Amino acid sequence: ERKREAQVLLALHAQPHSAHQALWDTLDLGYFMRHDANELAWHARQISRHRALHAQKQPDAPLPPLVRARHSPLGEGLQVLVYCRDQADLFARLCAYFDRANFNVLDAKVHTTSDGYALDTFQVVTDLQPEHYREWITMIEKGLSDAIGADGPLPPPRRGRPSRRVRSFPVTPRIDLRPDEKGQRWLLFVSTSDRPGLLYAIARVLAQHRV
C-alpha cells in the first residue's frame, strides 16, 4: 500500500515511469515498513535524479555521495537524506558532523542496499533561528558530504549540557543486548537521560569495537 501511494506521488512530480524500480529492488521489506509514502517518494526522486545526472556527465566514474535536506514533513527541524557507498564508521561520522554542528538528532533510520549503498534518513533540530533554514540546508549538504569523504580517527564527542529537567530527574542508564528472533543479529537497547551529542557518543563506542 505504501509503495502504491508513493508511486502516485512520483507521478504527480512527473517522474519517468519505473524510475524508482532500480532503487526499490535493492531494498528489503524493513525499508518500506519504516518509511511513509512521502519519504519513499522523496528518496526515489532524489536518488533516481542523482543517478541519471551522473550517468550523463561521468558514466564511468563512481557515483558520488548524495546529501539532501528539506523542511521536515514530520514536524519541526529538517529531514536529511544520505545515499552513498557504504563504508566503515559511516554512521558514526555522520553523527559526529551533527554533534559538531550543534544539530540534535531526534530520529535516524539506517538501511544498507543489496548493492552496497547506505541509505540513511535523519530528523534533526537546532537552536538556530528558524528563518535561516535555507542556510541550514546548504550547511548540512556541504558538511555531510565532506564528512563522508573524511579520513582519520573519529573526533571526541562534544559534552553537551543536559537540560534542567534532566538534571532534576536523572535516569540511571540501562543497557540491554540480546540476539534477535532469528539469532542472526543483535538488538541493543539503551535507556538514559537525553543530552546533546548522545547518539554520537554511542555510535563512536560501537565504531571503536567495529560494530
mmCIF file of C-alpha atoms in Angstrom:
data_model
loop_
_atom_site.group_PDB
_atom_site.id
_atom_site.type_symbol
_atom_site.label_atom_id
_atom_site.label_comp_id
_atom_site.label_asym_id
_atom_site.label_seq_id
_atom_site.Cartn_x
_atom_site.Cartn_y
_atom_site.Cartn_z
ATOM 1 C CA GLU A 1 0.000 0.000 0.000
ATOM 2 C CA ARG A 2 2.828 2.432 0.807
ATOM 3 C CA LYS A 3 4.510 1.625 -2.497
ATOM 4 C CA ARG A 4 1.293 2.386 -4.379
ATOM 5 C CA GLU A 5 0.864 5.690 -2.531
ATOM 6 C CA ALA A 6 4.491 6.596 -3.274
ATOM 7 C CA GLN A 7 4.005 5.809 -6.986
ATOM 8 C CA VAL A 8 1.070 8.228 -7.092
ATOM 9 C CA LEU A 9 3.248 10.959 -5.551
ATOM 10 C CA LEU A 10 6.035 10.211 -8.026
ATOM 11 C CA ALA A 11 3.591 10.522 -10.932
ATOM 12 C CA LEU A 12 2.484 13.932 -9.618
ATOM 13 C CA HIS A 13 6.117 15.037 -9.823
ATOM 14 C CA ALA A 14 6.323 13.812 -13.449
ATOM 15 C CA GLN A 15 8.881 11.168 -12.627
ATOM 16 C CA PRO A 16 9.654 8.755 -15.503
ATOM 17 C CA HIS A 17 7.676 5.542 -15.207
ATOM 18 C CA SER A 18 9.532 2.904 -13.147
ATOM 19 C CA ALA A 19 12.480 5.273 -12.480
ATOM 20 C CA HIS A 20 12.193 4.240 -8.845
ATOM 21 C CA GLN A 21 12.336 0.498 -9.510
ATOM 22 C CA ALA A 22 16.133 0.200 -9.678
ATOM 23 C CA LEU A 23 16.368 1.609 -6.134
ATOM 24 C CA TRP A 24 13.406 -0.296 -4.692
ATOM 25 C CA ASP A 25 14.748 -3.621 -5.991
ATOM 26 C CA THR A 26 17.817 -3.191 -3.733
ATOM 27 C CA LEU A 27 15.854 -2.621 -0.507
ATOM 28 C CA ASP A 28 14.218 -5.115 1.823
ATOM 29 C CA LEU A 29 10.788 -5.087 3.452
ATOM 30 C CA GLY A 30 12.095 -3.287 6.539
ATOM 31 C CA TYR A 31 12.778 -0.163 4.489
ATOM 32 C CA PHE A 32 9.183 0.077 3.269
ATOM 33 C CA MET A 33 7.814 -0.647 6.747
ATOM 34 C CA ARG A 34 9.844 2.137 8.387
ATOM 35 C CA HIS A 35 9.145 4.968 5.922
ATOM 36 C CA ASP A 36 5.837 6.508 4.873
ATOM 37 C CA ALA A 37 4.823 7.095 1.247
ATOM 38 C CA ASN A 38 6.026 10.719 1.281
ATOM 39 C CA GLU A 39 9.515 9.637 2.335
ATOM 40 C CA LEU A 40 9.609 6.757 -0.151
ATOM 41 C CA ALA A 41 8.743 9.147 -2.984
ATOM 42 C CA TRP A 42 11.252 11.776 -1.816
ATOM 43 C CA HIS A 43 14.056 9.209 -1.647
ATOM 44 C CA ALA A 44 13.191 7.799 -5.085
ATOM 45 C CA ARG A 45 13.028 11.252 -6.723
ATOM 46 C CA GLN A 46 16.327 12.439 -5.301
ATOM 47 C CA ILE A 47 18.290 9.229 -5.892
ATOM 48 C CA SER A 48 16.984 8.481 -9.398
ATOM 49 C CA ARG A 49 17.701 12.081 -10.469
ATOM 50 C CA HIS A 50 21.185 11.887 -8.929
ATOM 51 C CA ARG A 51 21.945 8.642 -10.769
ATOM 52 C CA ALA A 52 20.594 9.973 -14.079
ATOM 53 C CA LEU A 53 22.634 13.194 -13.932
ATOM 54 C CA HIS A 54 25.761 11.271 -13.022
ATOM 55 C CA ALA A 55 25.234 8.824 -15.900
ATOM 56 C CA GLN A 56 25.004 11.755 -18.336
ATOM 57 C CA LYS A 57 28.127 13.533 -17.092
ATOM 58 C CA GLN A 58 30.518 10.829 -15.851
ATOM 59 C CA PRO A 59 29.117 7.367 -16.646
ATOM 60 C CA ASP A 60 32.415 5.582 -15.928
ATOM 61 C CA ALA A 61 33.163 7.308 -12.601
ATOM 62 C CA PRO A 62 31.947 6.070 -9.202
ATOM 63 C CA LEU A 63 28.643 7.552 -8.052
ATOM 64 C CA PRO A 64 29.410 10.475 -5.689
ATOM 65 C CA PRO A 65 27.618 10.788 -2.334
ATOM 66 C CA LEU A 66 24.158 12.343 -2.345
ATOM 67 C CA VAL A 67 23.089 14.533 0.589
ATOM 68 C CA ARG A 68 19.743 16.328 0.552
ATOM 69 C CA ALA A 69 17.868 18.196 3.282
ATOM 70 C CA ARG A 70 14.361 19.641 3.446
ATOM 71 C CA HIS A 71 11.861 21.051 5.899
ATOM 72 C CA SER A 72 10.682 18.025 7.848
ATOM 73 C CA PRO A 73 7.137 16.926 6.972
ATOM 74 C CA LEU A 74 7.007 15.279 10.417
ATOM 75 C CA GLY A 75 7.239 18.499 12.432
ATOM 76 C CA GLU A 76 9.994 20.889 13.436
ATOM 77 C CA GLY A 77 13.523 20.850 12.072
ATOM 78 C CA LEU A 78 14.920 19.249 8.951
ATOM 79 C CA GLN A 79 14.843 15.822 7.363
ATOM 80 C CA VAL A 80 18.171 14.757 5.875
ATOM 81 C CA LEU A 81 18.827 12.049 3.275
ATOM 82 C CA VAL A 82 22.266 10.461 2.780
ATOM 83 C CA TYR A 83 22.908 7.981 -0.052
ATOM 84 C CA CYS A 84 26.445 6.800 -0.725
ATOM 85 C CA ARG A 85 28.669 3.760 -0.926
ATOM 86 C CA ASP A 86 28.701 2.059 2.453
ATOM 87 C CA GLN A 87 31.983 2.354 4.344
ATOM 88 C CA ALA A 88 33.433 1.661 7.769
ATOM 89 C CA ASP A 89 32.298 4.054 10.521
ATOM 90 C CA LEU A 90 29.928 5.899 8.158
ATOM 91 C CA PHE A 91 27.080 6.236 10.661
ATOM 92 C CA ALA A 92 29.457 7.467 13.368
ATOM 93 C CA ARG A 93 30.956 10.085 11.015
ATOM 94 C CA LEU A 94 27.504 11.380 10.091
ATOM 95 C CA CYS A 95 26.560 11.618 13.768
ATOM 96 C CA ALA A 96 29.897 13.348 14.505
ATOM 97 C CA TYR A 97 29.049 16.055 11.991
ATOM 98 C CA PHE A 98 25.648 16.703 13.581
ATOM 99 C CA ASP A 99 27.325 16.799 17.007
ATOM 100 C CA ARG A 100 29.944 19.381 15.958
ATOM 101 C CA ALA A 101 27.385 21.495 14.058
ATOM 102 C CA ASN A 102 25.034 21.633 17.091
ATOM 103 C CA PHE A 103 22.206 19.675 15.495
ATOM 104 C CA ASN A 104 20.253 17.352 17.756
ATOM 105 C CA VAL A 105 19.240 14.054 16.106
ATOM 106 C CA LEU A 106 15.650 13.167 17.006
ATOM 107 C CA ASP A 107 15.411 10.129 14.740
ATOM 108 C CA ALA A 108 17.678 8.070 12.480
ATOM 109 C CA LYS A 109 16.684 5.324 10.051
ATOM 110 C CA VAL A 110 19.631 3.384 8.617
ATOM 111 C CA HIS A 111 19.483 0.955 5.695
ATOM 112 C CA THR A 112 22.033 -0.824 3.510
ATOM 113 C CA THR A 113 21.015 -1.771 -0.028
ATOM 114 C CA SER A 114 21.770 -5.135 -1.594
ATOM 115 C CA ASP A 115 24.290 -3.455 -3.919
ATOM 116 C CA GLY A 116 26.324 -1.946 -1.069
ATOM 117 C CA TYR A 117 24.916 1.561 -0.640
ATOM 118 C CA ALA A 118 23.938 3.228 2.619
ATOM 119 C CA LEU A 119 20.549 4.958 2.638
ATOM 120 C CA ASP A 120 20.194 6.909 5.885
ATOM 121 C CA THR A 121 17.497 9.383 6.925
ATOM 122 C CA PHE A 122 17.837 11.759 9.890
ATOM 123 C CA GLN A 123 15.397 14.057 11.654
ATOM 124 C CA VAL A 124 17.390 16.937 13.187
ATOM 125 C CA VAL A 125 16.674 20.164 15.078
ATOM 126 C CA THR A 126 18.853 23.084 16.128
ATOM 127 C CA ASP A 127 18.693 26.155 18.367
ATOM 128 C CA LEU A 128 19.460 28.420 15.379
ATOM 129 C CA GLN A 129 16.747 30.808 14.239
ATOM 130 C CA PRO A 130 14.126 29.021 12.063
ATOM 131 C CA GLU A 131 14.092 31.783 9.406
ATOM 132 C CA HIS A 132 17.609 30.700 8.413
ATOM 133 C CA TYR A 133 16.547 27.230 7.320
ATOM 134 C CA ARG A 134 17.936 27.720 3.794
ATOM 135 C CA GLU A 135 21.366 28.335 5.291
ATOM 136 C CA TRP A 136 20.948 25.200 7.449
ATOM 137 C CA ILE A 137 20.185 23.127 4.355
ATOM 138 C CA THR A 138 23.222 24.430 2.457
ATOM 139 C CA MET A 139 25.452 23.917 5.501
ATOM 140 C CA ILE A 140 24.256 20.361 6.116
ATOM 141 C CA GLU A 141 24.506 19.260 2.478
ATOM 142 C CA LYS A 142 28.091 20.569 2.220
ATOM 143 C CA GLY A 143 29.201 19.480 5.704
ATOM 144 C CA LEU A 144 27.898 15.919 5.486
ATOM 145 C CA SER A 145 29.406 15.437 2.023
ATOM 146 C CA ASP A 146 32.794 16.452 3.465
ATOM 147 C CA ALA A 147 32.293 14.160 6.483
ATOM 148 C CA ILE A 148 31.635 11.147 4.234
ATOM 149 C CA GLY A 149 34.975 11.654 2.499
ATOM 150 C CA ALA A 150 36.948 12.322 5.689
ATOM 151 C CA ASP A 151 39.767 10.082 6.905
ATOM 152 C CA GLY A 152 41.452 9.760 10.259
ATOM 153 C CA PRO A 153 40.172 8.956 13.736
ATOM 154 C CA LEU A 154 36.705 9.933 14.887
ATOM 155 C CA PRO A 155 36.701 13.179 16.906
ATOM 156 C CA PRO A 156 35.818 13.112 20.612
ATOM 157 C CA PRO A 157 32.123 13.759 21.301
ATOM 158 C CA ARG A 158 31.008 17.178 22.474
ATOM 159 C CA ARG A 159 29.911 17.103 26.103
ATOM 160 C CA GLY A 160 26.580 18.892 25.787
ATOM 161 C CA ARG A 161 24.902 20.221 28.900
ATOM 162 C CA PRO A 162 21.824 18.252 29.949
ATOM 163 C CA SER A 163 18.600 20.176 30.331
ATOM 164 C CA ARG A 164 17.360 21.430 33.695
ATOM 165 C CA ARG A 165 14.651 18.754 33.630
ATOM 166 C CA VAL A 166 17.234 16.015 33.104
ATOM 167 C CA ARG A 167 19.380 17.368 35.946
ATOM 168 C CA SER A 168 16.342 17.420 38.232
ATOM 169 C CA PHE A 169 15.109 13.946 37.256
ATOM 170 C CA PRO A 170 18.179 11.880 36.299
ATOM 171 C CA VAL A 171 17.701 8.428 34.775
ATOM 172 C CA THR A 172 20.061 5.595 35.648
ATOM 173 C CA PRO A 173 21.425 4.264 32.333
ATOM 174 C CA ARG A 174 20.175 0.791 31.379
ATOM 175 C CA ILE A 175 21.768 -1.275 28.612
ATOM 176 C CA ASP A 176 20.287 -4.475 27.214
ATOM 177 C CA LEU A 177 21.931 -6.539 24.453
ATOM 178 C CA ARG A 178 20.189 -9.627 23.094
ATOM 179 C CA PRO A 179 20.073 -11.680 19.883
ATOM 180 C CA ASP A 180 17.172 -11.104 17.516
ATOM 181 C CA GLU A 181 14.439 -13.653 16.854
ATOM 182 C CA LYS A 182 16.434 -15.379 14.115
ATOM 183 C CA GLY A 183 19.682 -15.367 16.074
ATOM 184 C CA GLN A 184 21.464 -13.612 13.179
ATOM 185 C CA ARG A 185 21.874 -10.101 14.588
ATOM 186 C CA TRP A 186 21.881 -8.325 17.928
ATOM 187 C CA LEU A 187 19.407 -5.842 19.374
ATOM 188 C CA LEU A 188 20.872 -3.121 21.593
ATOM 189 C CA PHE A 189 18.547 -1.133 23.858
ATOM 190 C CA VAL A 190 19.834 1.987 25.629
ATOM 191 C CA SER A 191 17.665 3.882 28.112
ATOM 192 C CA THR A 192 19.208 7.007 29.652
ATOM 193 C CA SER A 193 18.757 10.740 30.171
ATOM 194 C CA ASP A 194 18.888 12.637 26.899
ATOM 195 C CA ARG A 195 21.576 15.238 26.179
ATOM 196 C CA PRO A 196 23.153 16.846 23.109
ATOM 197 C CA GLY A 197 25.571 14.519 21.334
ATOM 198 C CA LEU A 198 24.268 11.329 22.965
ATOM 199 C CA LEU A 199 23.710 9.444 19.707
ATOM 200 C CA TYR A 200 27.230 10.204 18.512
ATOM 201 C CA ALA A 201 28.725 9.143 21.849
ATOM 202 C CA ILE A 202 27.016 5.763 21.442
ATOM 203 C CA ALA A 203 27.860 5.461 17.727
ATOM 204 C CA ARG A 204 31.538 6.208 18.447
ATOM 205 C CA VAL A 205 31.779 3.403 21.010
ATOM 206 C CA LEU A 206 30.200 0.984 18.517
ATOM 207 C CA ALA A 207 32.649 2.090 15.815
ATOM 208 C CA GLN A 208 35.607 1.606 18.162
ATOM 209 C CA HIS A 209 34.506 -2.007 18.635
ATOM 210 C CA ARG A 210 33.882 -2.448 14.879
ATOM 211 C CA VAL A 211 30.156 -2.887 15.348
#
